[in-house]
PDB file of C-alpha atoms in Angstrom:
ATOM      1  CA  MET U   1      19.701   0.892  -0.564  1.00  0.00           C
ATOM      2  CA  CYS U   2      21.730  -0.988  -3.028  1.00  0.00           C
ATOM      3  CA  SER U   3      22.359  -3.613  -0.366  1.00  0.00           C
ATOM      4  CA  LEU U   4      18.712  -3.819   0.436  1.00  0.00           C
ATOM      5  CA  PHE U   5      17.770  -4.261  -3.306  1.00  0.00           C
ATOM      6  CA  PHE U   6      20.385  -6.923  -3.596  1.00  0.00           C
ATOM      7  CA  ARG U   7      18.852  -8.860  -0.741  1.00  0.00           C
ATOM      8  CA  TRP U   8      15.451  -8.507  -2.181  1.00  0.00           C
ATOM      9  CA  ALA U   9      17.014 -10.014  -5.536  1.00  0.00           C
ATOM     10  CA  MET U  10      18.568 -12.947  -3.540  1.00  0.00           C
ATOM     11  CA  GLY U  11      15.193 -13.673  -1.921  1.00  0.00           C
ATOM     12  CA  ALA U  12      13.326 -13.347  -5.132  1.00  0.00           C
ATOM     13  CA  THR U  13      15.732 -15.741  -6.925  1.00  0.00           C
ATOM     14  CA  VAL U  14      15.280 -18.452  -4.249  1.00  0.00           C
ATOM     15  CA  LEU U  15      11.476 -18.164  -4.426  1.00  0.00           C
ATOM     16  CA  LEU U  16      11.394 -18.140  -8.073  1.00  0.00           C
ATOM     17  CA  SER U  17      13.560 -21.209  -8.316  1.00  0.00           C
ATOM     18  CA  LEU U  18      11.120 -23.011  -5.998  1.00  0.00           C
ATOM     19  CA  LEU U  19       8.244 -21.876  -8.105  1.00  0.00           C
ATOM     20  CA  LEU U  20       9.637 -23.178 -11.377  1.00  0.00           C
ATOM     21  CA  THR U  21      10.830 -26.459  -9.884  1.00  0.00           C
ATOM     22  CA  HIS U  22       7.418 -27.004  -8.205  1.00  0.00           C
ATOM     23  CA  ALA U  23       5.623 -29.896  -9.878  1.00  0.00           C
ATOM     24  CA  PRO U  24       1.969 -29.228 -10.434  1.00  0.00           C
ATOM     25  CA  CYS U  25       0.250 -31.049  -7.664  1.00  0.00           C
ATOM     26  CA  ARG U  26      -3.455 -30.251  -8.127  1.00  0.00           C
ATOM     27  CA  GLY U  27      -3.937 -30.612 -11.938  1.00  0.00           C
ATOM     28  CA  GLU U  28      -2.535 -27.275 -12.823  1.00  0.00           C
ATOM     29  CA  THR U  29      -0.385 -26.981 -15.917  1.00  0.00           C
ATOM     30  CA  ALA U  30       3.086 -25.185 -15.927  1.00  0.00           C
ATOM     31  CA  GLN U  31       1.579 -22.402 -17.928  1.00  0.00           C
ATOM     32  CA  GLU U  32      -1.196 -21.877 -15.262  1.00  0.00           C
ATOM     33  CA  ILE U  33       1.347 -21.663 -12.501  1.00  0.00           C
ATOM     34  CA  TYR U  34       3.420 -19.350 -14.591  1.00  0.00           C
ATOM     35  CA  HIS U  35       0.364 -16.979 -15.302  1.00  0.00           C
ATOM     36  CA  ALA U  36      -0.577 -16.957 -11.716  1.00  0.00           C
ATOM     37  CA  ALA U  37       2.936 -15.859 -10.697  1.00  0.00           C
ATOM     38  CA  LEU U  38       2.971 -13.162 -13.321  1.00  0.00           C
ATOM     39  CA  SER U  39      -0.299 -11.668 -12.060  1.00  0.00           C
ATOM     40  CA  SER U  40       1.375 -10.853  -8.902  1.00  0.00           C
ATOM     41  CA  PHE U  41       1.802  -7.007  -8.229  1.00  0.00           C
ATOM     42  CA  SER U  42      -0.875  -6.229 -10.947  1.00  0.00           C
ATOM     43  CA  MET U  43      -2.305  -2.742 -10.881  1.00  0.00           C
ATOM     44  CA  PRO U  44      -5.379  -2.366 -13.044  1.00  0.00           C
ATOM     45  CA  LEU U  45      -5.835   1.255 -12.968  1.00  0.00           C
ATOM     46  CA  SER U  46      -9.129   1.059 -14.938  1.00  0.00           C
ATOM     47  CA  ASP U  47     -10.748  -0.325 -11.763  1.00  0.00           C
ATOM     48  CA  LEU U  48     -10.240   3.047 -10.061  1.00  0.00           C
ATOM     49  CA  MET U  49     -12.540   4.596 -12.445  1.00  0.00           C
ATOM     50  CA  GLU U  50     -15.383   2.133 -11.688  1.00  0.00           C
ATOM     51  CA  LYS U  51     -17.939   3.222  -9.116  1.00  0.00           C
ATOM     52  CA  GLU U  52     -19.176   0.392  -6.869  1.00  0.00           C
ATOM     53  CA  HIS U  53     -22.051   2.361  -5.383  1.00  0.00           C
ATOM     54  CA  ASP U  54     -24.653   4.886  -6.386  1.00  0.00           C
ATOM     55  CA  SER U  55     -23.750   7.043  -3.485  1.00  0.00           C
ATOM     56  CA  GLU U  56     -20.640   9.263  -3.910  1.00  0.00           C
ATOM     57  CA  TRP U  57     -20.136   9.161  -0.150  1.00  0.00           C
ATOM     58  CA  ASN U  58     -19.906   5.336  -0.212  1.00  0.00           C
ATOM     59  CA  ASN U  59     -17.650   5.425  -3.236  1.00  0.00           C
ATOM     60  CA  LEU U  60     -15.246   7.846  -1.278  1.00  0.00           C
ATOM     61  CA  PHE U  61     -14.860   5.119   1.466  1.00  0.00           C
ATOM     62  CA  SER U  62     -15.013   2.058  -0.663  1.00  0.00           C
ATOM     63  CA  GLY U  63     -11.952  -0.163   0.002  1.00  0.00           C
ATOM     64  CA  PHE U  64     -11.984   0.536   3.753  1.00  0.00           C
ATOM     65  CA  SER U  65     -12.345  -2.364   6.277  1.00  0.00           C
ATOM     66  CA  GLY U  66     -11.120  -3.083   9.778  1.00  0.00           C
ATOM     67  CA  SER U  67     -11.671  -4.805  13.012  1.00  0.00           C
ATOM     68  CA  LEU U  68     -11.896  -4.284  16.773  1.00  0.00           C
ATOM     69  CA  ALA U  69     -10.114  -6.827  18.984  1.00  0.00           C
ATOM     70  CA  PHE U  70      -9.574  -7.809  22.612  1.00  0.00           C
ATOM     71  CA  ASN U  71      -6.365  -9.679  23.347  1.00  0.00           C
ATOM     72  CA  TYR U  72      -6.038 -11.506  26.648  1.00  0.00           C
ATOM     73  CA  PRO U  73      -2.673 -13.190  27.603  1.00  0.00           C
ATOM     74  CA  LEU U  74      -2.592 -16.402  29.564  1.00  0.00           C
ATOM     75  CA  ALA U  75       0.377 -15.368  31.668  1.00  0.00           C
ATOM     76  CA  ASP U  76       1.059 -12.330  33.927  1.00  0.00           C
ATOM     77  CA  THR U  77       3.446  -9.611  33.010  1.00  0.00           C
ATOM     78  CA  VAL U  78       6.232  -9.380  35.567  1.00  0.00           C
ATOM     79  CA  GLU U  79       7.730  -5.969  36.430  1.00  0.00           C
ATOM     80  CA  GLU U  80      10.801  -5.524  38.610  1.00  0.00           C
ATOM     81  CA  SER U  81      11.157  -2.656  40.970  1.00  0.00           C
ATOM     82  CA  ARG U  82      13.615  -1.510  43.489  1.00  0.00           C
ATOM     83  CA  GLY U  83      12.625   0.091  46.822  1.00  0.00           C
ATOM     84  CA  PRO U  84      14.560   2.900  48.573  1.00  0.00           C
ATOM     85  CA  ASP U  85      16.372   0.311  50.703  1.00  0.00           C
ATOM     86  CA  GLY U  86      17.563  -1.472  47.610  1.00  0.00           C
ATOM     87  CA  THR U  87      15.249  -4.307  48.062  1.00  0.00           C
ATOM     88  CA  GLN U  88      14.202  -5.693  44.623  1.00  0.00           C
ATOM     89  CA  THR U  89      10.590  -6.917  44.144  1.00  0.00           C
ATOM     90  CA  GLU U  90       8.596  -8.382  41.352  1.00  0.00           C
ATOM     91  CA  THR U  91       5.043  -7.505  40.671  1.00  0.00           C
ATOM     92  CA  GLY U  92       2.845  -9.646  38.329  1.00  0.00           C
ATOM     93  CA  PHE U  93      -0.197  -8.275  36.556  1.00  0.00           C
ATOM     94  CA  ARG U  94      -2.388  -9.332  33.603  1.00  0.00           C
ATOM     95  CA  LYS U  95      -1.855  -6.829  30.732  1.00  0.00           C
ATOM     96  CA  ALA U  96      -4.624  -7.122  28.132  1.00  0.00           C
ATOM     97  CA  THR U  97      -4.874  -5.178  24.920  1.00  0.00           C
ATOM     98  CA  VAL U  98      -7.615  -3.553  22.906  1.00  0.00           C
ATOM     99  CA  SER U  99      -7.156  -2.511  19.382  1.00  0.00           C
ATOM    100  CA  ALA U 100      -8.754  -0.997  16.343  1.00  0.00           C
ATOM    101  CA  THR U 101      -7.491  -1.854  12.928  1.00  0.00           C
ATOM    102  CA  PHE U 102      -8.171   0.172   9.774  1.00  0.00           C
ATOM    103  CA  LYS U 103      -7.261  -1.245   6.417  1.00  0.00           C
ATOM    104  CA  TYR U 104      -7.503   0.374   2.783  1.00  0.00           C
ATOM    105  CA  ASN U 105      -7.302  -1.589  -0.458  1.00  0.00           C
ATOM    106  CA  PRO U 106      -7.312   1.034  -3.258  1.00  0.00           C
ATOM    107  CA  ILE U 107      -6.792  -1.327  -5.998  1.00  0.00           C
ATOM    108  CA  SER U 108      -6.219  -5.012  -6.596  1.00  0.00           C
ATOM    109  CA  TYR U 109      -4.382  -6.605  -3.557  1.00  0.00           C
ATOM    110  CA  TRP U 110      -2.390  -3.495  -2.730  1.00  0.00           C
ATOM    111  CA  PHE U 111      -3.156  -2.428   0.883  1.00  0.00           C
ATOM    112  CA  ALA U 112      -2.143  -0.139   3.644  1.00  0.00           C
ATOM    113  CA  SER U 113      -3.335  -0.743   7.366  1.00  0.00           C
ATOM    114  CA  VAL U 114      -2.849   0.806  10.768  1.00  0.00           C
ATOM    115  CA  THR U 115      -3.665  -0.682  14.262  1.00  0.00           C
ATOM    116  CA  PHE U 116      -4.154   1.470  17.371  1.00  0.00           C
ATOM    117  CA  ASN U 117      -3.586  -0.209  20.763  1.00  0.00           C
ATOM    118  CA  GLY U 118      -4.619   0.417  24.236  1.00  0.00           C
ATOM    119  CA  TYR U 119      -3.538  -1.459  27.404  1.00  0.00           C
ATOM    120  CA  LEU U 120      -5.578  -2.622  30.394  1.00  0.00           C
ATOM    121  CA  ASN U 121      -4.704  -3.934  33.860  1.00  0.00           C
ATOM    122  CA  PHE U 122      -7.458  -5.840  35.431  1.00  0.00           C
ATOM    123  CA  ASP U 123      -5.628  -5.926  38.777  1.00  0.00           C
ATOM    124  CA  GLU U 124      -6.563  -2.283  39.242  1.00  0.00           C
ATOM    125  CA  SER U 125      -9.827  -0.504  39.953  1.00  0.00           C
ATOM    126  CA  ASN U 126      -9.426   1.482  36.806  1.00  0.00           C
ATOM    127  CA  PRO U 127      -8.271  -1.037  34.203  1.00  0.00           C
ATOM    128  CA  TRP U 128      -7.160   1.473  31.626  1.00  0.00           C
ATOM    129  CA  CYS U 129      -3.380   1.652  31.986  1.00  0.00           C
ATOM    130  CA  PRO U 130      -1.138   3.546  29.553  1.00  0.00           C
ATOM    131  CA  ASP U 131       1.730   3.148  31.904  1.00  0.00           C
ATOM    132  CA  CYS U 132       1.620  -0.684  31.484  1.00  0.00           C
ATOM    133  CA  ARG U 133       3.229  -0.281  28.054  1.00  0.00           C
ATOM    134  CA  ALA U 134       6.656  -1.803  27.800  1.00  0.00           C
ATOM    135  CA  PRO U 135       9.141   0.197  25.593  1.00  0.00           C
ATOM    136  CA  TRP U 136       8.489  -2.236  22.791  1.00  0.00           C
ATOM    137  CA  ASP U 137       4.757  -2.062  23.160  1.00  0.00           C
ATOM    138  CA  PRO U 138       3.272  -0.005  20.332  1.00  0.00           C
ATOM    139  CA  ASP U 139       0.719   2.757  20.501  1.00  0.00           C
ATOM    140  CA  PHE U 140       0.173   1.914  16.903  1.00  0.00           C
ATOM    141  CA  SER U 141       1.565  -0.510  14.150  1.00  0.00           C
ATOM    142  CA  TYR U 142       1.313  -0.366  10.485  1.00  0.00           C
ATOM    143  CA  ALA U 143       1.808  -2.338   7.343  1.00  0.00           C
ATOM    144  CA  PHE U 144       1.574  -1.894   3.509  1.00  0.00           C
ATOM    145  CA  GLY U 145       2.446  -3.601   0.386  1.00  0.00           C
ATOM    146  CA  TYR U 146       0.840  -6.207  -1.989  1.00  0.00           C
ATOM    147  CA  ASP U 147      -0.385  -9.551  -0.638  1.00  0.00           C
ATOM    148  CA  ASP U 148      -2.610 -11.801  -2.924  1.00  0.00           C
ATOM    149  CA  TRP U 149      -4.303 -14.872  -1.129  1.00  0.00           C
ATOM    150  CA  HIS U 150      -4.347 -17.007  -4.434  1.00  0.00           C
ATOM    151  CA  PRO U 151      -1.781 -19.791  -4.670  1.00  0.00           C
ATOM    152  CA  TYR U 152       1.300 -19.417  -6.867  1.00  0.00           C
ATOM    153  CA  THR U 153       1.328 -15.632  -6.433  1.00  0.00           C
ATOM    154  CA  PHE U 154       4.102 -13.576  -4.882  1.00  0.00           C
ATOM    155  CA  SER U 155       3.626 -10.814  -2.177  1.00  0.00           C
ATOM    156  CA  LEU U 156       5.921  -7.997  -0.949  1.00  0.00           C
ATOM    157  CA  THR U 157       5.100  -6.140   2.299  1.00  0.00           C
ATOM    158  CA  TYR U 158       6.423  -4.024   4.911  1.00  0.00           C
ATOM    159  CA  ALA U 159       5.314  -4.219   8.683  1.00  0.00           C
ATOM    160  CA  ASN U 160       6.471  -2.282  11.753  1.00  0.00           C
ATOM    161  CA  TYR U 161       5.345  -3.646  15.064  1.00  0.00           C
ATOM    162  CA  GLY U 162       7.925  -1.868  17.262  1.00  0.00           C
ATOM    163  CA  GLY U 163       7.484   0.724  19.950  1.00  0.00           C
ATOM    164  CA  ASN U 164       5.685   3.256  17.889  1.00  0.00           C
ATOM    165  CA  ARG U 165       4.503   6.260  19.837  1.00  0.00           C
ATOM    166  CA  ILE U 166       1.654   8.728  19.056  1.00  0.00           C
ATOM    167  CA  ASN U 167       3.114  11.246  21.460  1.00  0.00           C
ATOM    168  CA  PRO U 168       6.632  10.239  21.989  1.00  0.00           C
ATOM    169  CA  ASP U 169       8.690  11.179  25.151  1.00  0.00           C
ATOM    170  CA  LYS U 170      11.974  12.278  23.744  1.00  0.00           C
ATOM    171  CA  GLU U 171      13.822  12.200  27.186  1.00  0.00           C
ATOM    172  CA  LYS U 172      13.026   8.379  27.124  1.00  0.00           C
ATOM    173  CA  GLY U 173      14.401   8.218  23.591  1.00  0.00           C
ATOM    174  CA  GLU U 174      11.098   7.432  22.158  1.00  0.00           C
ATOM    175  CA  LYS U 175      10.116   8.220  18.473  1.00  0.00           C
ATOM    176  CA  VAL U 176       6.939   8.364  16.555  1.00  0.00           C
ATOM    177  CA  THR U 177       8.402   5.354  14.472  1.00  0.00           C
ATOM    178  CA  ASP U 178      11.667   4.052  13.547  1.00  0.00           C
ATOM    179  CA  PHE U 179      11.073   2.934   9.929  1.00  0.00           C
ATOM    180  CA  SER U 180      14.234   0.964   9.693  1.00  0.00           C
ATOM    181  CA  SER U 181      13.406  -1.327  12.518  1.00  0.00           C
ATOM    182  CA  GLY U 182      10.362  -2.588  10.469  1.00  0.00           C
ATOM    183  CA  THR U 183      10.577  -5.985   8.252  1.00  0.00           C
ATOM    184  CA  TYR U 184      10.275  -6.278   4.578  1.00  0.00           C
ATOM    185  CA  SER U 185       8.882  -9.670   3.569  1.00  0.00           C
ATOM    186  CA  LEU U 186       8.994 -11.161   0.077  1.00  0.00           C
ATOM    187  CA  GLY U 187       6.741 -14.266  -0.217  1.00  0.00           C
ATOM    188  CA  TRP U 188       5.221 -16.889  -2.314  1.00  0.00           C
ATOM    189  CA  LYS U 189       2.074 -18.966  -1.588  1.00  0.00           C
ATOM    190  CA  PHE U 190       1.596 -22.564  -2.712  1.00  0.00           C
ATOM    191  CA  PRO U 191      -0.995 -25.359  -2.262  1.00  0.00           C
ATOM    192  CA  VAL U 192       0.110 -28.614  -0.539  1.00  0.00           C
ATOM    193  CA  PRO U 193       0.010 -31.627  -2.940  1.00  0.00           C
ATOM    194  CA  ARG U 194      -3.368 -33.256  -2.933  1.00  0.00           C
ATOM    195  CA  SER U 195      -2.075 -36.605  -1.978  1.00  0.00           C
ATOM    196  CA  ILE U 196      -0.534 -35.087   1.255  1.00  0.00           C
ATOM    197  CA  GLU U 197      -3.683 -32.891   1.805  1.00  0.00           C
ATOM    198  CA  GLU U 198      -5.977 -35.895   1.740  1.00  0.00           C
ATOM    199  CA  LEU U 199      -4.343 -37.266   4.706  1.00  0.00           C
ATOM    200  CA  PHE U 200      -5.532 -34.489   6.852  1.00  0.00           C
ATOM    201  CA  ILE U 201      -8.799 -33.512   5.595  1.00  0.00           C
ATOM    202  CA  VAL U 202     -11.716 -34.648   7.786  1.00  0.00           C
ATOM    203  CA  HIS U 203     -14.481 -32.609   5.975  1.00  0.00           C
ATOM    204  CA  PRO U 204     -14.942 -31.287   2.354  1.00  0.00           C
ATOM    205  CA  THR U 205     -14.654 -27.634   3.624  1.00  0.00           C
ATOM    206  CA  GLY U 206     -11.232 -28.504   4.811  1.00  0.00           C
ATOM    207  CA  GLY U 207      -7.800 -27.800   3.239  1.00  0.00           C
ATOM    208  CA  LEU U 208      -4.062 -27.384   3.737  1.00  0.00           C
ATOM    209  CA  GLY U 209      -2.049 -24.593   2.112  1.00  0.00           C
ATOM    210  CA  GLY U 210       1.272 -22.813   2.718  1.00  0.00           C
ATOM    211  CA  GLY U 211       3.566 -20.018   2.019  1.00  0.00           C
ATOM    212  CA  ILE U 212       7.379 -19.185   2.135  1.00  0.00           C
ATOM    213  CA  ASN U 213       8.810 -15.800   2.992  1.00  0.00           C
ATOM    214  CA  TYR U 214      12.198 -14.107   2.955  1.00  0.00           C
ATOM    215  CA  ASN U 215      12.247 -11.511   5.803  1.00  0.00           C
ATOM    216  CA  LEU U 216      14.620  -8.605   6.050  1.00  0.00           C
ATOM    217  CA  THR U 217      15.026  -6.096   8.985  1.00  0.00           C
ATOM    218  CA  PRO U 218      17.333  -3.228   8.294  1.00  0.00           C
ATOM    219  CA  THR U 219      18.169  -2.415  11.947  1.00  0.00           C
ATOM    220  CA  TYR U 220      17.612  -4.487  15.043  1.00  0.00           C
ATOM    221  CA  SER U 221      18.721  -4.653  18.765  1.00  0.00           C
ATOM    222  CA  ASP U 222      21.271  -7.118  19.714  1.00  0.00           C
ATOM    223  CA  LEU U 223      20.774  -8.165  23.288  1.00  0.00           C
ATOM    224  CA  ALA U 224      24.304  -9.779  23.670  1.00  0.00           C
ATOM    225  CA  SER U 225      26.237  -6.725  22.686  1.00  0.00           C
ATOM    226  CA  GLY U 226      23.681  -4.025  23.509  1.00  0.00           C
ATOM    227  CA  GLU U 227      24.266  -2.509  20.165  1.00  0.00           C
ATOM    228  CA  GLU U 228      22.085  -1.899  17.071  1.00  0.00           C
ATOM    229  CA  LYS U 229      22.948  -4.023  14.220  1.00  0.00           C
ATOM    230  CA  SER U 230      21.957  -4.271  10.543  1.00  0.00           C
ATOM    231  CA  TRP U 231      20.377  -6.551   8.175  1.00  0.00           C
ATOM    232  CA  LYS U 232      18.647  -9.360  10.113  1.00  0.00           C
ATOM    233  CA  GLN U 233      17.560 -12.103   7.864  1.00  0.00           C
ATOM    234  CA  SER U 234      15.187 -15.047   8.198  1.00  0.00           C
ATOM    235  CA  LEU U 235      13.296 -17.567   6.100  1.00  0.00           C
ATOM    236  CA  SER U 236       9.794 -18.726   7.171  1.00  0.00           C
ATOM    237  CA  LEU U 237       7.592 -21.503   6.164  1.00  0.00           C
ATOM    238  CA  THR U 238       3.776 -21.221   7.131  1.00  0.00           C
ATOM    239  CA  LEU U 239       1.299 -24.029   6.944  1.00  0.00           C
ATOM    240  CA  LYS U 240      -2.365 -23.454   7.425  1.00  0.00           C
ATOM    241  CA  TYR U 241      -4.693 -26.327   8.106  1.00  0.00           C
ATOM    242  CA  THR U 242      -8.416 -25.604   7.709  1.00  0.00           C
ATOM    243  CA  ILE U 243     -10.220 -28.255   9.823  1.00  0.00           C
ATOM    244  CA  TYR U 244     -13.861 -27.458   9.215  1.00  0.00           C
ATOM    245  CA  LYS U 245     -15.245 -24.273   7.501  1.00  0.00           C
ATOM    246  CA  TRP U 246     -13.703 -21.403   9.638  1.00  0.00           C
ATOM    247  CA  TRP U 247     -11.975 -23.731  12.279  1.00  0.00           C
ATOM    248  CA  TYR U 248      -8.225 -23.872  11.690  1.00  0.00           C
ATOM    249  CA  ALA U 249      -4.617 -24.465  13.035  1.00  0.00           C
ATOM    250  CA  THR U 250      -1.604 -22.868  11.728  1.00  0.00           C
ATOM    251  CA  ILE U 251       2.211 -23.127  12.203  1.00  0.00           C
ATOM    252  CA  THR U 252       5.156 -20.966  11.036  1.00  0.00           C
ATOM    253  CA  CYS U 253       8.771 -22.268  11.192  1.00  0.00           C
ATOM    254  CA  TYR U 254      11.761 -19.979  11.007  1.00  0.00           C
ATOM    255  CA  TYR U 255      15.304 -20.378   9.891  1.00  0.00           C
ATOM    256  CA  TYR U 256      18.055 -17.814  10.472  1.00  0.00           C
ATOM    257  CA  PRO U 257      20.913 -17.957   7.980  1.00  0.00           C
ATOM    258  CA  ARG U 258      23.021 -16.245  10.616  1.00  0.00           C
ATOM    259  CA  PRO U 259      22.184 -17.774  13.965  1.00  0.00           C
ATOM    260  CA  ASP U 260      23.880 -14.951  15.882  1.00  0.00           C
ATOM    261  CA  GLN U 261      21.207 -12.721  14.574  1.00  0.00           C
ATOM    262  CA  GLN U 262      18.364 -14.498  16.281  1.00  0.00           C
ATOM    263  CA  GLN U 263      17.375 -12.790  19.568  1.00  0.00           C
ATOM    264  CA  PRO U 264      15.670 -14.449  22.643  1.00  0.00           C
ATOM    265  CA  TRP U 265      12.348 -12.970  21.551  1.00  0.00           C
ATOM    266  CA  ASP U 266      12.736 -14.325  17.932  1.00  0.00           C
ATOM    267  CA  PRO U 267      10.982 -17.561  17.633  1.00  0.00           C
ATOM    268  CA  ASP U 268      12.098 -20.876  15.977  1.00  0.00           C
ATOM    269  CA  TYR U 269       8.335 -21.216  15.409  1.00  0.00           C
ATOM    270  CA  THR U 270       4.808 -19.633  16.017  1.00  0.00           C
ATOM    271  CA  TYR U 271       1.515 -21.322  16.116  1.00  0.00           C
ATOM    272  CA  GLY U 272      -2.139 -20.674  16.510  1.00  0.00           C
ATOM    273  CA  PHE U 273      -5.652 -22.178  16.202  1.00  0.00           C
ATOM    274  CA  GLY U 274      -9.247 -21.159  16.701  1.00  0.00           C
ATOM    275  CA  TYR U 275     -12.273 -19.948  14.632  1.00  0.00           C
ATOM    276  CA  PHE U 276     -11.731 -17.050  12.092  1.00  0.00           C
ATOM    277  CA  ASP U 277     -14.275 -15.915   9.753  1.00  0.00           C
ATOM    278  CA  TRP U 278     -13.090 -13.228   7.489  1.00  0.00           C
ATOM    279  CA  HIS U 279     -16.701 -12.038   6.527  1.00  0.00           C
ATOM    280  CA  PRO U 280     -17.630  -8.442   7.783  1.00  0.00           C
ATOM    281  CA  GLY U 281     -19.779  -8.397  10.872  1.00  0.00           C
ATOM    282  CA  THR U 282     -18.571 -11.716  12.147  1.00  0.00           C
ATOM    283  CA  VAL U 283     -16.829 -12.522  15.484  1.00  0.00           C
ATOM    284  CA  SER U 284     -13.670 -14.762  15.521  1.00  0.00           C
ATOM    285  CA  ILE U 285     -11.935 -16.298  18.520  1.00  0.00           C
ATOM    286  CA  GLN U 286      -8.332 -17.313  18.336  1.00  0.00           C
ATOM    287  CA  TYR U 287      -5.252 -18.516  20.288  1.00  0.00           C
ATOM    288  CA  ASN U 288      -1.896 -17.298  19.176  1.00  0.00           C
ATOM    289  CA  ASN U 289       1.666 -17.861  20.484  1.00  0.00           C
ATOM    290  CA  TYR U 290       4.277 -15.538  19.158  1.00  0.00           C
ATOM    291  CA  SER U 291       6.736 -15.962  22.075  1.00  0.00           C
ATOM    292  CA  GLY U 292      10.211 -17.181  21.885  1.00  0.00           C
ATOM    293  CA  ASN U 293       9.453 -20.817  21.024  1.00  0.00           C
ATOM    294  CA  ARG U 294      12.260 -23.183  20.508  1.00  0.00           C
ATOM    295  CA  TYR U 295      12.695 -26.605  18.768  1.00  0.00           C
ATOM    296  CA  PRO U 296      13.484 -29.342  21.210  1.00  0.00           C
ATOM    297  CA  TRP U 297      17.170 -29.404  20.310  1.00  0.00           C
ATOM    298  CA  ASN U 298      17.570 -25.572  21.083  1.00  0.00           C
ATOM    299  CA  GLU U 299      17.853 -24.105  24.565  1.00  0.00           C
ATOM    300  CA  SER U 300      14.644 -22.107  25.395  1.00  0.00           C
ATOM    301  CA  PRO U 301      14.961 -18.454  26.700  1.00  0.00           C
ATOM    302  CA  GLU U 302      13.940 -17.822  30.258  1.00  0.00           C
ATOM    303  CA  ASP U 303      10.115 -17.233  30.950  1.00  0.00           C
ATOM    304  CA  THR U 304       9.006 -17.531  27.182  1.00  0.00           C
ATOM    305  CA  GLY U 305       8.196 -20.277  24.857  1.00  0.00           C
ATOM    306  CA  SER U 306       5.474 -22.157  26.719  1.00  0.00           C
ATOM    307  CA  PHE U 307       1.762 -22.443  25.885  1.00  0.00           C
ATOM    308  CA  LYS U 308       0.917 -20.043  28.690  1.00  0.00           C
ATOM    309  CA  ASP U 309       2.983 -17.338  26.934  1.00  0.00           C
ATOM    310  CA  GLY U 310       0.291 -17.202  24.248  1.00  0.00           C
ATOM    311  CA  SER U 311      -2.958 -15.155  24.311  1.00  0.00           C
ATOM    312  CA  ILE U 312      -6.490 -15.486  23.490  1.00  0.00           C
ATOM    313  CA  SER U 313      -8.175 -12.792  21.183  1.00  0.00           C
ATOM    314  CA  VAL U 314     -11.688 -12.029  20.302  1.00  0.00           C
ATOM    315  CA  LEU U 315     -12.192  -9.958  16.962  1.00  0.00           C
ATOM    316  CA  TRP U 316     -15.057  -8.440  15.188  1.00  0.00           C
ATOM    317  CA  SER U 317     -14.537  -7.401  11.608  1.00  0.00           C
ATOM    318  CA  TRP U 318     -16.329  -4.732   9.400  1.00  0.00           C
ATOM    319  CA  VAL U 319     -16.103  -3.365   5.870  1.00  0.00           C
ATOM    320  CA  TRP U 320     -17.328  -0.111   4.511  1.00  0.00           C
TER     321      TRP U 320
END
């Protein structure tokens, strides 16, 4: 635990130094930036006593929101199998995902969320396909922490997207969850200088913003050695370009302080674009690519890192 806190402190120092040396670029004063940073992790307990609705039933579920999503990959999933005669064959099928997300904001920007997943194979007469899960495909994923969308604020979150199982098979070594394989992220959000933003804006509703994160995973699988190793670190820079109202494009670039910790599935960058409306009761359509993308000067892993390795998702959001 001391090692974990030490790494958090290192990440916080880096982010804070960037904050204090960041020249005001949109008319803010240094005091306003400092005040925004200090507002991070606020917990106004008095808000818990305020009732938003006349109905006690509605007040009980106030703060809950979520979404339903359908995710369709552009590429087939390839499975290898070996017959009784030793012949190896490859079978390709299109593995889609349906998911339901539930999120709770009890106070301020503190949150907890869980997503339940189901898997589909449209090459079969019955598309519902729980056996299509790979060991790393989760039955559910979860996250919690503090995440304020305002610029100049800090965030601290934990997320676990590993092979979590609702009903684990112990003979296969499955677990409900391996908490140590999740990732802690310490981040800071910032606006892009107005002089640069104006080069990209094509409509008054557009904009350009960013964020940096220090990411820390306590335990991870190392493909080269076949062993579990500790404390994988990365730094990430995210830029989101709002083109027109809810139309956007985004990219996240990663840097690994220890290059040997980067696995084939760990990307140099991820990207996405589409239409995303956060208002409840709306439908969003997006393309996202989280595969093992590599910069041109780095060697790309086999069967990953191309446009077809992304997926298209349709999402409907709700709020209580």
